JSON list of C-alpha atoms in Angstrom, two decimals:
[
{"chain": "A", "resi": 29, "resn": "MET", "atom": "CA", "xyz": [-26.01, 12.93, 0.55]},
{"chain": "A", "resi": 30, "resn": "THR", "atom": "CA", "xyz": [-23.83, 11.88, 3.56]},
{"chain": "A", "resi": 31, "resn": "THR", "atom": "CA", "xyz": [-21.95, 14.26, 5.80]},
{"chain": "A", "resi": 32, "resn": "PHE", "atom": "CA", "xyz": [-18.68, 12.51, 4.42]},
{"chain": "A", "resi": 33, "resn": "ASP", "atom": "CA", "xyz": [-19.85, 13.47, 0.91]},
{"chain": "A", "resi": 34, "resn": "LYS", "atom": "CA", "xyz": [-20.56, 16.97, 1.89]},
{"chain": "A", "resi": 35, "resn": "PHE", "atom": "CA", "xyz": [-17.15, 17.45, 3.46]},
{"chain": "A", "resi": 36, "resn": "PHE", "atom": "CA", "xyz": [-15.45, 16.46, 0.40]},
{"chain": "A", "resi": 37, "resn": "MET", "atom": "CA", "xyz": [-17.46, 18.65, -1.90]},
{"chain": "A", "resi": 38, "resn": "GLU", "atom": "CA", "xyz": [-16.68, 21.62, 0.30]},
{"chain": "A", "resi": 39, "resn": "ASN", "atom": "CA", "xyz": [-13.13, 20.57, 0.66]},
{"chain": "A", "resi": 40, "resn": "PRO", "atom": "CA", "xyz": [-11.63, 19.19, -2.72]},
{"chain": "A", "resi": 41, "resn": "ALA", "atom": "CA", "xyz": [-8.06, 19.37, -1.43]},
{"chain": "A", "resi": 42, "resn": "GLN", "atom": "CA", "xyz": [-8.96, 17.15, 1.52]},
{"chain": "A", "resi": 43, "resn": "LYS", "atom": "CA", "xyz": [-10.52, 14.55, -0.76]},
{"chain": "A", "resi": 44, "resn": "GLU", "atom": "CA", "xyz": [-7.15, 14.31, -2.74]},
{"chain": "A", "resi": 45, "resn": "ILE", "atom": "CA", "xyz": [-5.35, 13.92, 0.67]},
{"chain": "A", "resi": 46, "resn": "TYR", "atom": "CA", "xyz": [-7.83, 11.38, 2.00]},
{"chain": "A", "resi": 47, "resn": "GLN", "atom": "CA", "xyz": [-7.72, 9.28, -1.33]},
{"chain": "A", "resi": 48, "resn": "LYS", "atom": "CA", "xyz": [-3.80, 9.21, -1.12]},
{"chain": "A", "resi": 49, "resn": "GLU", "atom": "CA", "xyz": [-3.62, 8.26, 2.45]},
{"chain": "A", "resi": 50, "resn": "TYR", "atom": "CA", "xyz": [-6.25, 5.67, 2.02]},
{"chain": "A", "resi": 51, "resn": "ASN", "atom": "CA", "xyz": [-4.22, 4.02, -0.93]},
{"chain": "A", "resi": 52, "resn": "ASP", "atom": "CA", "xyz": [-1.18, 4.07, 1.46]},
{"chain": "A", "resi": 53, "resn": "PHE", "atom": "CA", "xyz": [-3.26, 2.35, 4.06]},
{"chain": "A", "resi": 54, "resn": "LEU", "atom": "CA", "xyz": [-4.52, -0.36, 1.55]},
{"chain": "A", "resi": 55, "resn": "LEU", "atom": "CA", "xyz": [-1.06, -1.13, 0.36]},
{"chain": "A", "resi": 56, "resn": "SER", "atom": "CA", "xyz": [0.20, -1.37, 3.84]},
{"chain": "A", "resi": 57, "resn": "GLU", "atom": "CA", "xyz": [-2.83, -3.62, 4.98]},
{"chain": "A", "resi": 58, "resn": "PHE", "atom": "CA", "xyz": [-2.12, -5.73, 1.87]},
{"chain": "A", "resi": 59, "resn": "ILE", "atom": "CA", "xyz": [1.42, -6.41, 2.71]},
{"chain": "A", "resi": 60, "resn": "LEU", "atom": "CA", "xyz": [0.48, -7.16, 6.46]},
{"chain": "A", "resi": 61, "resn": "GLU", "atom": "CA", "xyz": [-2.23, -9.52, 5.37]},
{"chain": "A", "resi": 62, "resn": "GLN", "atom": "CA", "xyz": [0.09, -11.45, 2.85]},
{"chain": "A", "resi": 63, "resn": "MET", "atom": "CA", "xyz": [2.73, -11.68, 5.55]},
{"chain": "A", "resi": 64, "resn": "GLU", "atom": "CA", "xyz": [0.42, -13.19, 8.10]},
{"chain": "A", "resi": 65, "resn": "ALA", "atom": "CA", "xyz": [-1.20, -15.55, 5.48]},
{"chain": "A", "resi": 66, "resn": "GLN", "atom": "CA", "xyz": [2.17, -16.82, 4.56]},
{"chain": "A", "resi": 67, "resn": "ASN", "atom": "CA", "xyz": [3.54, -16.79, 7.97]},
{"chain": "A", "resi": 68, "resn": "ILE", "atom": "CA", "xyz": [6.57, -14.89, 6.84]},
{"chain": "A", "resi": 69, "resn": "SER", "atom": "CA", "xyz": [8.65, -12.48, 9.14]},
{"chain": "A", "resi": 70, "resn": "ILE", "atom": "CA", "xyz": [9.94, -9.13, 8.19]},
{"chain": "A", "resi": 71, "resn": "ARG", "atom": "CA", "xyz": [13.54, -10.45, 7.97]},
{"chain": "A", "resi": 72, "resn": "GLU", "atom": "CA", "xyz": [12.53, -13.37, 5.78]},
{"chain": "A", "resi": 73, "resn": "LEU", "atom": "CA", "xyz": [10.56, -11.23, 3.29]},
{"chain": "A", "resi": 74, "resn": "ALA", "atom": "CA", "xyz": [13.29, -8.73, 3.28]},
{"chain": "A", "resi": 75, "resn": "ARG", "atom": "CA", "xyz": [15.84, -11.58, 2.37]},
{"chain": "A", "resi": 76, "resn": "LYS", "atom": "CA", "xyz": [13.45, -12.88, -0.33]},
{"chain": "A", "resi": 77, "resn": "ALA", "atom": "CA", "xyz": [12.96, -9.41, -1.89]},
{"chain": "A", "resi": 78, "resn": "ASN", "atom": "CA", "xyz": [16.63, -8.47, -1.56]},
{"chain": "A", "resi": 79, "resn": "VAL", "atom": "CA", "xyz": [15.85, -5.30, 0.29]},
{"chain": "A", "resi": 80, "resn": "SER", "atom": "CA", "xyz": [16.71, -4.27, 3.93]},
{"chain": "A", "resi": 81, "resn": "PRO", "atom": "CA", "xyz": [14.26, -5.08, 6.74]},
{"chain": "A", "resi": 82, "resn": "THR", "atom": "CA", "xyz": [13.76, -1.21, 7.09]},
{"chain": "A", "resi": 83, "resn": "VAL", "atom": "CA", "xyz": [12.10, -1.21, 3.71]},
{"chain": "A", "resi": 84, "resn": "ILE", "atom": "CA", "xyz": [9.54, -3.78, 4.83]},
{"chain": "A", "resi": 85, "resn": "GLN", "atom": "CA", "xyz": [8.91, -1.80, 7.98]},
{"chain": "A", "resi": 86, "resn": "LYS", "atom": "CA", "xyz": [8.26, 1.18, 5.93]},
{"chain": "A", "resi": 87, "resn": "LEU", "atom": "CA", "xyz": [5.64, -0.62, 3.75]},
{"chain": "A", "resi": 88, "resn": "ARG", "atom": "CA", "xyz": [4.03, -2.02, 6.98]},
{"chain": "A", "resi": 89, "resn": "SER", "atom": "CA", "xyz": [3.82, 1.31, 8.54]},
{"chain": "A", "resi": 90, "resn": "LYS", "atom": "CA", "xyz": [2.12, 3.10, 5.69]},
{"chain": "A", "resi": 91, "resn": "ASP", "atom": "CA", "xyz": [5.46, 4.97, 4.79]},
{"chain": "A", "resi": 92, "resn": "SER", "atom": "CA", "xyz": [5.30, 3.59, 1.33]},
{"chain": "A", "resi": 93, "resn": "GLN", "atom": "CA", "xyz": [5.89, 6.97, -0.51]},
{"chain": "A", "resi": 94, "resn": "LYS", "atom": "CA", "xyz": [9.55, 6.58, 0.51]},
{"chain": "A", "resi": 95, "resn": "VAL", "atom": "CA", "xyz": [9.80, 3.16, -1.32]},
{"chain": "A", "resi": 96, "resn": "THR", "atom": "CA", "xyz": [10.47, 3.10, -5.06]},
{"chain": "A", "resi": 97, "resn": "LEU", "atom": "CA", "xyz": [8.24, 1.17, -7.38]},
{"chain": "A", "resi": 98, "resn": "THR", "atom": "CA", "xyz": [10.98, -1.19, -8.29]},
{"chain": "A", "resi": 99, "resn": "THR", "atom": "CA", "xyz": [11.35, -2.06, -4.48]},
{"chain": "A", "resi": 100, "resn": "PHE", "atom": "CA", "xyz": [7.75, -2.43, -3.99]},
{"chain": "A", "resi": 101, "resn": "THR", "atom": "CA", "xyz": [7.42, -4.65, -6.92]},
{"chain": "A", "resi": 102, "resn": "SER", "atom": "CA", "xyz": [10.13, -6.90, -5.62]},
{"chain": "A", "resi": 103, "resn": "VAL", "atom": "CA", "xyz": [8.54, -7.24, -2.39]},
{"chain": "A", "resi": 104, "resn": "LEU", "atom": "CA", "xyz": [5.10, -8.09, -4.05]},
{"chain": "A", "resi": 105, "resn": "ARG", "atom": "CA", "xyz": [6.85, -10.67, -6.26]},
{"chain": "A", "resi": 106, "resn": "SER", "atom": "CA", "xyz": [8.50, -12.36, -3.11]},
{"chain": "A", "resi": 107, "resn": "LEU", "atom": "CA", "xyz": [4.89, -12.70, -1.69]},
{"chain": "A", "resi": 108, "resn": "GLY", "atom": "CA", "xyz": [3.79, -14.24, -5.06]},
{"chain": "A", "resi": 109, "resn": "TRP", "atom": "CA", "xyz": [2.01, -11.09, -6.43]},
{"chain": "A", "resi": 110, "resn": "GLN", "atom": "CA", "xyz": [2.55, -8.97, -9.34]},
{"chain": "A", "resi": 111, "resn": "ILE", "atom": "CA", "xyz": [1.33, -5.47, -10.40]},
{"chain": "A", "resi": 112, "resn": "ARG", "atom": "CA", "xyz": [-0.77, -5.26, -13.45]},
{"chain": "A", "resi": 113, "resn": "LEU", "atom": "CA", "xyz": [-1.53, -2.09, -15.35]},
{"chain": "A", "resi": 114, "resn": "GLU", "atom": "CA", "xyz": [-4.59, -1.42, -17.49]},
{"chain": "A", "resi": 115, "resn": "LYS", "atom": "CA", "xyz": [-6.21, 1.68, -18.80]},
{"chain": "A", "resi": 116, "resn": "ALA", "atom": "CA", "xyz": [-8.74, 3.29, -16.63]},
{"chain": "A", "resi": 117, "resn": "GLY", "atom": "CA", "xyz": [-12.24, 2.96, -17.83]},
{"chain": "A", "resi": 118, "resn": "GLN", "atom": "CA", "xyz": [-11.82, -0.23, -19.61]}
]
């Protein structure tokens, strides 16, 4: 067992915080990666998604908890992606 694993076993609340922040980080990194791959600016993506450039900045800076799912979906769609839900464990 690693020190990392031991820390989370002894601090379950910290594990929840870590997982949420890590998920925010992944979303932010995905947006950044797609913008770079498609050579699209903040303003251009905002225009395509019909949102303000501030919203794109929030997504890029891991401040996604202040962005609605509808807005996030619009940004993803503008980058050519969609969210697909499926039941866990399937």
